[in-house]
PDB file of C-alpha atoms (C1' of nucleotides) in Angstrom:
ATOM      1  CA  MET D   1     118.909 104.798 118.583  1.00  0.00           C
ATOM      2  CA  ALA D   2     119.263 102.513 115.682  1.00  0.00           C
ATOM      3  CA  GLU D   3     123.039 102.182 115.909  1.00  0.00           C
ATOM      4  CA  SER D   4     124.015  98.638 115.087  1.00  0.00           C
ATOM      5  CA  ALA D   5     124.963  97.087 118.393  1.00  0.00           C
ATOM      6  CA  GLU D   6     124.457  93.620 116.946  1.00  0.00           C
ATOM      7  CA  PRO D   7     126.809  91.438 114.917  1.00  0.00           C
ATOM      8  CA  ALA D   8     125.831  93.681 112.036  1.00  0.00           C
ATOM      9  CA  ALA D   9     126.200  91.835 108.767  1.00  0.00           C
ATOM     10  CA  ASP D  10     128.199  93.658 106.119  1.00  0.00           C
ATOM     11  CA  VAL D  11     126.294  95.774 103.636  1.00  0.00           C
ATOM     12  CA  GLU D  12     128.243  94.346 100.736  1.00  0.00           C
ATOM     13  CA  SER D  13     127.676  90.699 101.560  1.00  0.00           C
ATOM     14  CA  SER D  14     123.972  90.392 100.835  1.00  0.00           C
ATOM     15  CA  CYS D  15     123.936  93.603  98.867  1.00  0.00           C
ATOM     16  CA  GLU D  16     121.469  92.702  96.147  1.00  0.00           C
ATOM     17  CA  GLU D  17     119.155  91.065  98.647  1.00  0.00           C
ATOM     18  CA  VAL D  18     119.086  94.185 100.787  1.00  0.00           C
ATOM     19  CA  ARG D  19     118.433  96.298  97.721  1.00  0.00           C
ATOM     20  CA  GLY D  20     115.551  94.012  96.857  1.00  0.00           C
ATOM     21  CA  ILE D  21     113.965  94.439 100.289  1.00  0.00           C
ATOM     22  CA  LEU D  22     114.609  98.183 100.299  1.00  0.00           C
ATOM     23  CA  SER D  23     112.980  98.463  96.888  1.00  0.00           C
ATOM     24  CA  ARG D  24     110.090  96.300  98.042  1.00  0.00           C
ATOM     25  CA  VAL D  25     109.160  98.431 101.040  1.00  0.00           C
ATOM     26  CA  GLY D  26     110.000 101.499  98.960  1.00  0.00           C
ATOM     27  CA  GLU D  27     107.254 100.697  96.467  1.00  0.00           C
ATOM     28  CA  LYS D  28     104.687 103.435  96.350  1.00  0.00           C
ATOM     29  CA  TRP D  29     101.909 101.779  98.332  1.00  0.00           C
ATOM     30  CA  ALA D  30     103.849  99.198 100.319  1.00  0.00           C
ATOM     31  CA  PRO D  31     104.336 101.191 103.534  1.00  0.00           C
ATOM     32  CA  GLN D  32     100.658 102.185 103.786  1.00  0.00           C
ATOM     33  CA  VAL D  33      99.431  98.686 103.087  1.00  0.00           C
ATOM     34  CA  MET D  34     101.828  97.194 105.616  1.00  0.00           C
ATOM     35  CA  ALA D  35     100.739  99.779 108.170  1.00  0.00           C
ATOM     36  CA  ARG D  36      97.140  98.824 107.584  1.00  0.00           C
ATOM     37  CA  LEU D  37      97.828  95.112 107.885  1.00  0.00           C
ATOM     38  CA  ASP D  38      99.934  95.675 110.984  1.00  0.00           C
ATOM     39  CA  SER D  39      96.735  96.457 112.866  1.00  0.00           C
ATOM     40  CA  GLY D  40      95.106  93.210 111.802  1.00  0.00           C
ATOM     41  CA  PRO D  41      94.106  91.124 108.764  1.00  0.00           C
ATOM     42  CA  ARG D  42      92.115  92.858 106.065  1.00  0.00           C
ATOM     43  CA  ARG D  43      90.152  91.926 102.980  1.00  0.00           C
ATOM     44  CA  PHE D  44      90.863  93.212  99.507  1.00  0.00           C
ATOM     45  CA  ASN D  45      88.056  95.725  99.293  1.00  0.00           C
ATOM     46  CA  GLU D  46      88.711  96.938 102.812  1.00  0.00           C
ATOM     47  CA  LEU D  47      92.227  97.873 101.806  1.00  0.00           C
ATOM     48  CA  LEU D  48      90.917  99.298  98.566  1.00  0.00           C
ATOM     49  CA  ARG D  49      88.662 101.673 100.469  1.00  0.00           C
ATOM     50  CA  LEU D  50      91.070 102.483 103.269  1.00  0.00           C
ATOM     51  CA  GLU D  51      94.021 103.236 100.988  1.00  0.00           C
ATOM     52  CA  ALA D  52      92.033 105.116  98.370  1.00  0.00           C
ATOM     53  CA  PRO D  53      92.790 106.376  95.805  1.00  0.00           C
ATOM     54  CA  ILE D  54      94.793 103.211  95.152  1.00  0.00           C
ATOM     55  CA  THR D  55      93.532 101.267  92.135  1.00  0.00           C
ATOM     56  CA  PRO D  56      92.680  97.546  92.257  1.00  0.00           C
ATOM     57  CA  ARG D  57      95.598  96.849  89.988  1.00  0.00           C
ATOM     58  CA  MET D  58      98.176  98.577  92.171  1.00  0.00           C
ATOM     59  CA  LEU D  59      96.767  96.978  95.308  1.00  0.00           C
ATOM     60  CA  THR D  60      97.117  93.568  93.691  1.00  0.00           C
ATOM     61  CA  VAL D  61     100.623  94.310  92.466  1.00  0.00           C
ATOM     62  CA  THR D  62     101.648  95.576  95.887  1.00  0.00           C
ATOM     63  CA  LEU D  63     100.155  92.630  97.765  1.00  0.00           C
ATOM     64  CA  ARG D  64     101.631  90.109  95.340  1.00  0.00           C
ATOM     65  CA  GLY D  65     105.053  91.644  95.722  1.00  0.00           C
ATOM     66  CA  LEU D  66     104.915  91.582  99.494  1.00  0.00           C
ATOM     67  CA  GLU D  67     103.552  88.053  99.413  1.00  0.00           C
ATOM     68  CA  SER D  68     106.315  86.814  97.137  1.00  0.00           C
ATOM     69  CA  ASP D  69     108.885  88.014  99.655  1.00  0.00           C
ATOM     70  CA  GLY D  70     107.119  86.315 102.542  1.00  0.00           C
ATOM     71  CA  LEU D  71     106.004  89.555 104.183  1.00  0.00           C
ATOM     72  CA  VAL D  72     102.287  89.069 103.645  1.00  0.00           C
ATOM     73  CA  THR D  73      99.996  86.057 103.758  1.00  0.00           C
ATOM     74  CA  ARG D  74      97.066  85.555 101.424  1.00  0.00           C
ATOM     75  CA  THR D  75      94.241  83.349 102.696  1.00  0.00           C
ATOM     76  CA  VAL D  76      91.415  82.344 100.396  1.00  0.00           C
ATOM     77  CA  HIS D  77      88.127  81.333 101.972  1.00  0.00           C
ATOM     78  CA  PRO D  78      86.235  79.236  99.396  1.00  0.00           C
ATOM     79  CA  THR D  79      82.913  80.924  99.971  1.00  0.00           C
ATOM     80  CA  VAL D  80      80.498  82.633  97.679  1.00  0.00           C
ATOM     81  CA  PRO D  81      81.083  85.402  97.073  1.00  0.00           C
ATOM     82  CA  PRO D  82      84.850  84.823  97.258  1.00  0.00           C
ATOM     83  CA  GLN D  83      86.625  86.123 100.344  1.00  0.00           C
ATOM     84  CA  VAL D  84      90.346  86.724 100.651  1.00  0.00           C
ATOM     85  CA  GLU D  85      92.200  87.856 103.743  1.00  0.00           C
ATOM     86  CA  TYR D  86      95.614  89.448 103.829  1.00  0.00           C
ATOM     87  CA  GLY D  87      97.856  89.704 106.857  1.00  0.00           C
ATOM     88  CA  LEU D  88     101.450  90.347 107.868  1.00  0.00           C
ATOM     89  CA  THR D  89     103.807  87.467 108.579  1.00  0.00           C
ATOM     90  CA  ARG D  90     106.147  87.559 111.563  1.00  0.00           C
ATOM     91  CA  ALA D  91     108.927  88.700 109.258  1.00  0.00           C
ATOM     92  CA  GLY D  92     106.609  91.292 107.781  1.00  0.00           C
ATOM     93  CA  ARG D  93     105.781  92.709 111.189  1.00  0.00           C
ATOM     94  CA  GLU D  94     109.462  92.861 112.073  1.00  0.00           C
ATOM     95  CA  LEU D  95     110.301  94.659 108.858  1.00  0.00           C
ATOM     96  CA  PHE D  96     107.443  97.083 109.334  1.00  0.00           C
ATOM     97  CA  GLY D  97     108.903  97.865 112.740  1.00  0.00           C
ATOM     98  CA  ILE D  98     112.061  98.969 110.963  1.00  0.00           C
ATOM     99  CA  VAL D  99     110.050 100.992 108.483  1.00  0.00           C
ATOM    100  CA  HIS D 100     108.522 102.669 111.478  1.00  0.00           C
ATOM    101  CA  THR D 101     111.958 103.762 112.673  1.00  0.00           C
ATOM    102  CA  VAL D 102     112.350 105.437 109.281  1.00  0.00           C
ATOM    103  CA  VAL D 103     109.045 107.188 109.922  1.00  0.00           C
ATOM    104  CA  ASN D 104     110.400 108.425 113.212  1.00  0.00           C
ATOM    105  CA  TRP D 105     113.679 109.491 111.600  1.00  0.00           C
ATOM    106  CA  THR D 106     111.757 111.408 108.945  1.00  0.00           C
ATOM    107  CA  ASP D 107     109.581 113.062 111.542  1.00  0.00           C
ATOM    108  CA  LYS D 108     112.635 114.111 113.519  1.00  0.00           C
ATOM    109  CA  ASN D 109     114.627 115.315 110.520  1.00  0.00           C
ATOM    110  CA  LEU D 110     111.832 116.869 108.479  1.00  0.00           C
ATOM    111  CA  GLU D 111     113.075 120.420 108.889  1.00  0.00           C
ATOM    112  CA  ALA D 112     116.653 119.481 108.127  1.00  0.00           C
ATOM    113  CA  VAL D 113     115.597 117.666 104.974  1.00  0.00           C
ATOM    114  CA  HIS D 114     113.490 120.570 103.778  1.00  0.00           C
ATOM    115  CA  ALA D 115     116.266 123.027 104.551  1.00  0.00           C
ATOM    116  CA  ALA D 116     118.737 120.879 102.623  1.00  0.00           C
ATOM    117  CA  ARG D 117     116.401 120.713  99.646  1.00  0.00           C
ATOM    118  CA  ALA D 118     115.873 124.462  99.666  1.00  0.00           C
ATOM    119  CA  ALA D 119     119.589 125.124  99.966  1.00  0.00           C
ATOM    120  CA  TYR D 120     120.340 122.647  97.213  1.00  0.00           C
ATOM    121  CA  LYS D 121     117.789 124.203  94.907  1.00  0.00           C
ATOM    122  CA  THR D 122     119.219 127.641  95.592  1.00  0.00           C
ATOM    123  CA  THR D 123     122.827 126.643  95.008  1.00  0.00           C
ATOM    124  CA  ASN D 124     122.029 124.558  91.952  1.00  0.00           C
ATOM    125  CA  GLY D 125     119.101 124.550  89.508  1.00  0.00           C
TER     126      GLY D 125
ATOM    127  CA  MET T   1     114.111  94.539 118.383  1.00  0.00           C
ATOM    128  CA  ALA T   2     112.921  97.353 116.277  1.00  0.00           C
ATOM    129  CA  GLU T   3     109.434  97.494 117.757  1.00  0.00           C
ATOM    130  CA  SER T   4     108.416 101.101 118.089  1.00  0.00           C
ATOM    131  CA  ALA T   5     108.761 101.842 121.786  1.00  0.00           C
ATOM    132  CA  GLU T   6     109.079 105.551 121.038  1.00  0.00           C
ATOM    133  CA  PRO T   7     106.309 108.122 120.467  1.00  0.00           C
ATOM    134  CA  ALA T   8     106.200 106.618 117.003  1.00  0.00           C
ATOM    135  CA  ALA T   9     104.831 109.115 114.540  1.00  0.00           C
ATOM    136  CA  ASP T  10     101.987 107.827 112.418  1.00  0.00           C
ATOM    137  CA  VAL T  11     102.799 106.352 109.041  1.00  0.00           C
ATOM    138  CA  GLU T  12     100.071 108.341 107.371  1.00  0.00           C
ATOM    139  CA  SER T  13     101.048 111.744 108.713  1.00  0.00           C
ATOM    140  CA  SER T  14     104.303 112.322 106.861  1.00  0.00           C
ATOM    141  CA  CYS T  15     103.524 109.632 104.345  1.00  0.00           C
ATOM    142  CA  GLU T  16     104.933 111.201 101.216  1.00  0.00           C
ATOM    143  CA  GLU T  17     108.018 112.352 103.033  1.00  0.00           C
ATOM    144  CA  VAL T  18     108.710 108.863 104.284  1.00  0.00           C
ATOM    145  CA  ARG T  19     108.166 107.494 100.814  1.00  0.00           C
ATOM    146  CA  GLY T  20     110.676 110.014  99.514  1.00  0.00           C
ATOM    147  CA  ILE T  21     113.309 108.923 102.010  1.00  0.00           C
ATOM    148  CA  LEU T  22     112.559 105.255 101.413  1.00  0.00           C
ATOM    149  CA  SER T  23     112.912 105.800  97.678  1.00  0.00           C
ATOM    150  CA  ARG T  24     116.095 107.746  98.201  1.00  0.00           C
ATOM    151  CA  VAL T  25     117.905 105.038 100.148  1.00  0.00           C
ATOM    152  CA  GLY T  26     116.261 102.498  97.868  1.00  0.00           C
ATOM    153  CA  GLU T  27     118.011 103.908  94.814  1.00  0.00           C
ATOM    154  CA  LYS T  28     120.226 101.363  93.216  1.00  0.00           C
ATOM    155  CA  TRP T  29     123.594 102.623  94.412  1.00  0.00           C
ATOM    156  CA  ALA T  30     122.586 104.644  97.475  1.00  0.00           C
ATOM    157  CA  PRO T  31     123.138 101.963 100.129  1.00  0.00           C
ATOM    158  CA  GLN T  32     126.615 101.050  98.876  1.00  0.00           C
ATOM    159  CA  VAL T  33     127.709 104.647  98.596  1.00  0.00           C
ATOM    160  CA  MET T  34     126.386 105.463 102.068  1.00  0.00           C
ATOM    161  CA  ALA T  35     128.150 102.412 103.470  1.00  0.00           C
ATOM    162  CA  ARG T  36     131.392 103.575 101.906  1.00  0.00           C
ATOM    163  CA  LEU T  37     131.019 107.087 103.244  1.00  0.00           C
ATOM    164  CA  ASP T  38     130.080 105.782 106.667  1.00  0.00           C
ATOM    165  CA  SER T  39     133.670 104.665 107.106  1.00  0.00           C
ATOM    166  CA  GLY T  40     134.981 108.134 106.341  1.00  0.00           C
ATOM    167  CA  PRO T  41     135.011 110.872 103.678  1.00  0.00           C
ATOM    168  CA  ARG T  42     135.879 109.856 100.130  1.00  0.00           C
ATOM    169  CA  ARG T  43     136.727 111.542  96.878  1.00  0.00           C
ATOM    170  CA  PHE T  44     134.794 111.068  93.641  1.00  0.00           C
ATOM    171  CA  ASN T  45     137.238 108.771  91.909  1.00  0.00           C
ATOM    172  CA  GLU T  46     137.779 106.764  95.068  1.00  0.00           C
ATOM    173  CA  LEU T  47     134.074 105.957  95.156  1.00  0.00           C
ATOM    174  CA  LEU T  48     134.128 105.335  91.431  1.00  0.00           C
ATOM    175  CA  ARG T  49     136.791 102.671  91.863  1.00  0.00           C
ATOM    176  CA  LEU T  50     135.427 101.170  95.074  1.00  0.00           C
ATOM    177  CA  GLU T  51     131.844 100.864  93.827  1.00  0.00           C
ATOM    178  CA  ALA T  52     132.710  99.694  90.327  1.00  0.00           C
ATOM    179  CA  PRO T  53     131.018  99.003  87.978  1.00  0.00           C
ATOM    180  CA  ILE T  54     129.109 102.190  88.777  1.00  0.00           C
ATOM    181  CA  THR T  55     129.389 104.788  86.019  1.00  0.00           C
ATOM    182  CA  PRO T  56     130.446 108.410  86.658  1.00  0.00           C
ATOM    183  CA  ARG T  57     126.986 109.546  85.731  1.00  0.00           C
ATOM    184  CA  MET T  58     125.192 107.278  88.194  1.00  0.00           C
ATOM    185  CA  LEU T  59     127.652 108.156  90.949  1.00  0.00           C
ATOM    186  CA  THR T  60     126.947 111.831  90.358  1.00  0.00           C
ATOM    187  CA  VAL T  61     123.200 111.283  90.285  1.00  0.00           C
ATOM    188  CA  THR T  62     123.335 109.243  93.479  1.00  0.00           C
ATOM    189  CA  LEU T  63     125.519 111.716  95.345  1.00  0.00           C
ATOM    190  CA  ARG T  64     123.446 114.705  94.205  1.00  0.00           C
ATOM    191  CA  GLY T  65     120.289 113.001  95.372  1.00  0.00           C
ATOM    192  CA  LEU T  66     121.697 112.205  98.780  1.00  0.00           C
ATOM    193  CA  GLU T  67     123.122 115.711  99.045  1.00  0.00           C
ATOM    194  CA  SER T  68     119.807 117.335  98.171  1.00  0.00           C
ATOM    195  CA  ASP T  69     118.177 115.513 101.080  1.00  0.00           C
ATOM    196  CA  GLY T  70     120.906 116.565 103.483  1.00  0.00           C
ATOM    197  CA  LEU T  71     122.351 113.089 103.901  1.00  0.00           C
ATOM    198  CA  VAL T  72     125.687 113.780 102.238  1.00  0.00           C
ATOM    199  CA  THR T  73     128.030 116.764 102.248  1.00  0.00           C
ATOM    200  CA  ARG T  74     130.033 117.877  99.245  1.00  0.00           C
ATOM    201  CA  THR T  75     133.208 119.822  99.983  1.00  0.00           C
ATOM    202  CA  VAL T  76     135.187 121.436  97.184  1.00  0.00           C
ATOM    203  CA  HIS T  77     138.840 122.184  97.825  1.00  0.00           C
ATOM    204  CA  PRO T  78     139.899 124.874  95.343  1.00  0.00           C
ATOM    205  CA  THR T  79     143.186 123.218  94.447  1.00  0.00           C
ATOM    206  CA  VAL T  80     144.676 122.141  91.184  1.00  0.00           C
ATOM    207  CA  PRO T  81     143.827 119.562  90.180  1.00  0.00           C
ATOM    208  CA  PRO T  82     140.342 119.946  91.663  1.00  0.00           C
ATOM    209  CA  GLN T  83     139.561 117.938  94.776  1.00  0.00           C
ATOM    210  CA  VAL T  84     136.094 117.158  96.084  1.00  0.00           C
ATOM    211  CA  GLU T  85     135.299 115.267  99.244  1.00  0.00           C
ATOM    212  CA  TYR T  86     132.014 113.574 100.065  1.00  0.00           C
ATOM    213  CA  GLY T  87     130.909 112.579 103.539  1.00  0.00           C
ATOM    214  CA  LEU T  88     127.828 111.629 105.545  1.00  0.00           C
ATOM    215  CA  THR T  89     126.007 114.230 107.611  1.00  0.00           C
ATOM    216  CA  ARG T  90     124.827 113.400 111.123  1.00  0.00           C
ATOM    217  CA  ALA T  91     121.373 112.715 109.731  1.00  0.00           C
ATOM    218  CA  GLY T  92     122.921 110.582 107.020  1.00  0.00           C
ATOM    219  CA  ARG T  93     124.804 108.483 109.546  1.00  0.00           C
ATOM    220  CA  GLU T  94     121.644 108.016 111.569  1.00  0.00           C
ATOM    221  CA  LEU T  95     119.673 106.956 108.542  1.00  0.00           C
ATOM    222  CA  PHE T  96     122.390 104.583 107.466  1.00  0.00           C
ATOM    223  CA  GLY T  97     122.180 103.040 110.919  1.00  0.00           C
ATOM    224  CA  ILE T  98     118.560 102.224 110.139  1.00  0.00           C
ATOM    225  CA  VAL T  99     119.519 100.859 106.738  1.00  0.00           C
ATOM    226  CA  HIS T 100     121.929  98.646 108.609  1.00  0.00           C
ATOM    227  CA  THR T 101     119.075  97.187 110.644  1.00  0.00           C
ATOM    228  CA  VAL T 102     117.487  96.264 107.329  1.00  0.00           C
ATOM    229  CA  VAL T 103     120.737  94.570 106.401  1.00  0.00           C
ATOM    230  CA  ASN T 104     120.557  92.576 109.620  1.00  0.00           C
ATOM    231  CA  TRP T 105     116.898  91.757 109.032  1.00  0.00           C
ATOM    232  CA  THR T 106     117.716  90.545 105.529  1.00  0.00           C
ATOM    233  CA  ASP T 107     120.589  88.449 106.812  1.00  0.00           C
ATOM    234  CA  LYS T 108     118.365  86.874 109.425  1.00  0.00           C
ATOM    235  CA  ASN T 109     115.428  86.264 107.105  1.00  0.00           C
ATOM    236  CA  LEU T 110     117.293  85.300 103.955  1.00  0.00           C
ATOM    237  CA  GLU T 111     116.129  81.709 103.973  1.00  0.00           C
ATOM    238  CA  ALA T 112     112.530  82.646 104.696  1.00  0.00           C
ATOM    239  CA  VAL T 113     112.554  85.157 101.848  1.00  0.00           C
ATOM    240  CA  HIS T 114     114.012  82.683  99.401  1.00  0.00           C
ATOM    241  CA  ALA T 115     111.573  80.005 100.506  1.00  0.00           C
ATOM    242  CA  ALA T 116     108.675  82.412 100.043  1.00  0.00           C
ATOM    243  CA  ARG T 117     109.872  83.326  96.564  1.00  0.00           C
ATOM    244  CA  ALA T 118     110.239  79.693  95.573  1.00  0.00           C
ATOM    245  CA  ALA T 119     106.816  78.832  96.958  1.00  0.00           C
ATOM    246  CA  TYR T 120     105.267  81.832  95.231  1.00  0.00           C
ATOM    247  CA  LYS T 121     106.862  80.921  91.929  1.00  0.00           C
ATOM    248  CA  THR T 122     105.615  77.348  92.258  1.00  0.00           C
ATOM    249  CA  THR T 123     102.051  78.305  93.155  1.00  0.00           C
ATOM    250  CA  ASN T 124     101.850  81.022  90.541  1.00  0.00           C
ATOM    251  CA  GLY T 125     103.829  81.701  87.358  1.00  0.00           C
TER     252      GLY T 125
ATOM    253  C1'  DC O   1      84.067  90.429  95.367  1.00  0.00           C
ATOM    254  C1'  DT O   2      88.638  89.878  93.689  1.00  0.00           C
ATOM    255  C1'  DG O   3      91.061  90.473  90.701  1.00  0.00           C
ATOM    256  C1'  DA O   4      93.350  90.063  85.239  1.00  0.00           C
ATOM    257  C1'  DA O   5      94.501  92.243  80.542  1.00  0.00           C
ATOM    258  C1'  DT O   6      96.021  95.950  77.953  1.00  0.00           C
ATOM    259  C1'  DC O   7      98.006 100.274  76.828  1.00  0.00           C
ATOM    260  C1'  DC O   8     100.823 104.079  77.832  1.00  0.00           C
ATOM    261  C1'  DG O   9     103.808 108.019  79.745  1.00  0.00           C
ATOM    262  C1'  DG O  10     107.606 109.248  82.605  1.00  0.00           C
ATOM    263  C1'  DG O  11     111.393 108.482  85.435  1.00  0.00           C
ATOM    264  C1'  DA O  12     115.288 105.507  86.633  1.00  0.00           C
ATOM    265  C1'  DT O  13     119.306 103.251  84.838  1.00  0.00           C
ATOM    266  C1'  DG O  14     122.970 102.473  81.568  1.00  0.00           C
ATOM    267  C1'  DA O  15     126.591 103.103  77.526  1.00  0.00           C
ATOM    268  C1'  DT O  16     129.411 106.157  75.400  1.00  0.00           C
ATOM    269  C1'  DA O  17     131.838 110.168  74.515  1.00  0.00           C
ATOM    270  C1'  DC O  18     133.405 114.703  75.732  1.00  0.00           C
ATOM    271  C1'  DT O  19     135.215 118.849  78.982  1.00  0.00           C
ATOM    272  C1'  DG O  20     137.026 122.686  82.494  1.00  0.00           C
TER     273       DG O  20
ATOM    274  C1'  DC X   1     140.342 115.024  88.772  1.00  0.00           C
ATOM    275  C1'  DA X   2     135.551 115.468  88.648  1.00  0.00           C
ATOM    276  C1'  DG X   3     132.331 115.612  86.362  1.00  0.00           C
ATOM    277  C1'  DT X   4     128.613 116.772  81.902  1.00  0.00           C
ATOM    278  C1'  DA X   5     125.968 115.673  77.494  1.00  0.00           C
ATOM    279  C1'  DT X   6     123.467 112.734  74.785  1.00  0.00           C
ATOM    280  C1'  DC X   7     120.958 108.800  73.497  1.00  0.00           C
ATOM    281  C1'  DA X   8     118.819 104.286  74.358  1.00  0.00           C
ATOM    282  C1'  DT X   9     116.307 101.135  77.362  1.00  0.00           C
ATOM    283  C1'  DC X  10     113.619  99.317  80.843  1.00  0.00           C
ATOM    284  C1'  DC X  11     110.441  99.116  84.506  1.00  0.00           C
ATOM    285  C1'  DC X  12     107.125 101.412  87.667  1.00  0.00           C
ATOM    286  C1'  DG X  13     102.798 103.135  88.178  1.00  0.00           C
ATOM    287  C1'  DG X  14      98.248 104.836  86.482  1.00  0.00           C
ATOM    288  C1'  DA X  15      93.816 104.610  83.515  1.00  0.00           C
ATOM    289  C1'  DT X  16      90.674 101.819  81.592  1.00  0.00           C
ATOM    290  C1'  DT X  17      88.232  97.810  80.625  1.00  0.00           C
ATOM    291  C1'  DC X  18      86.884  93.048  81.269  1.00  0.00           C
ATOM    292  C1'  DA X  19      86.254  88.373  83.810  1.00  0.00           C
ATOM    293  C1'  DG X  20      85.552  84.192  87.185  1.00  0.00           C
TER     294       DG X  20
END
DNA sequence: CTGAATCCGGGATGATACTG
DNA sequence: CAGTATCATCCCGGATTCAG
């Protein structure tokens, strides 16, 4: 499915940039948080509960990282008590779509991956 | 493009597995090495030269990791001097196709990402 | 409610040198 | 040729505590 039928930029060209994005969505909690936000905007404590046992610190770190790459928006409503809403940007939704293809790939290749790991462990240490 | 039109397995279901794969292809040298192997099998020192300044150790670590997940094959030809060929498996080629869509996404959203980073750095520290 | 500050352990990455 | 061994370093992620 995901064969590059498009112009397909070279991997080398924007290599470090791609690595940055790959690392970003590869962060421990990034995929879950993006999945959650993909179904609509959420507040901090909502995410905190839904993604438990994530800690406040890691949720902040994750959100800040995604925000700094333009994948997530952070909207502060100056109310009392404070209220902050997070949501995916257009780019963020697009990228999450790609992450989803990885989910599908993993689902499809789960057995093969496990078999490879078992075989590798047997052959080596 | 990459909107999930397929059955689309849930992100939560095989969550740790997906994270493992994401981390695997997110390793520093994994994308480059996979790109190189996507154009045909290569020998250790070939990769070492082509991906310089990678060190022998990191090339080994990267290849072993990819091999253990069934993305790369390692073929030893019992000749003298020793000859070892690395190549992508079918699953590896598929997964690299997905990585390539990330490359395209990055290419397309480069400006937006940079703008977001600049804005974030201005607003915060 | 929404974070920030601090400390810490472990894994990822790298430099260098050596080997079957 | 194709790695391995060792040591140093750095950053991610978690626990805990505190603040606007």
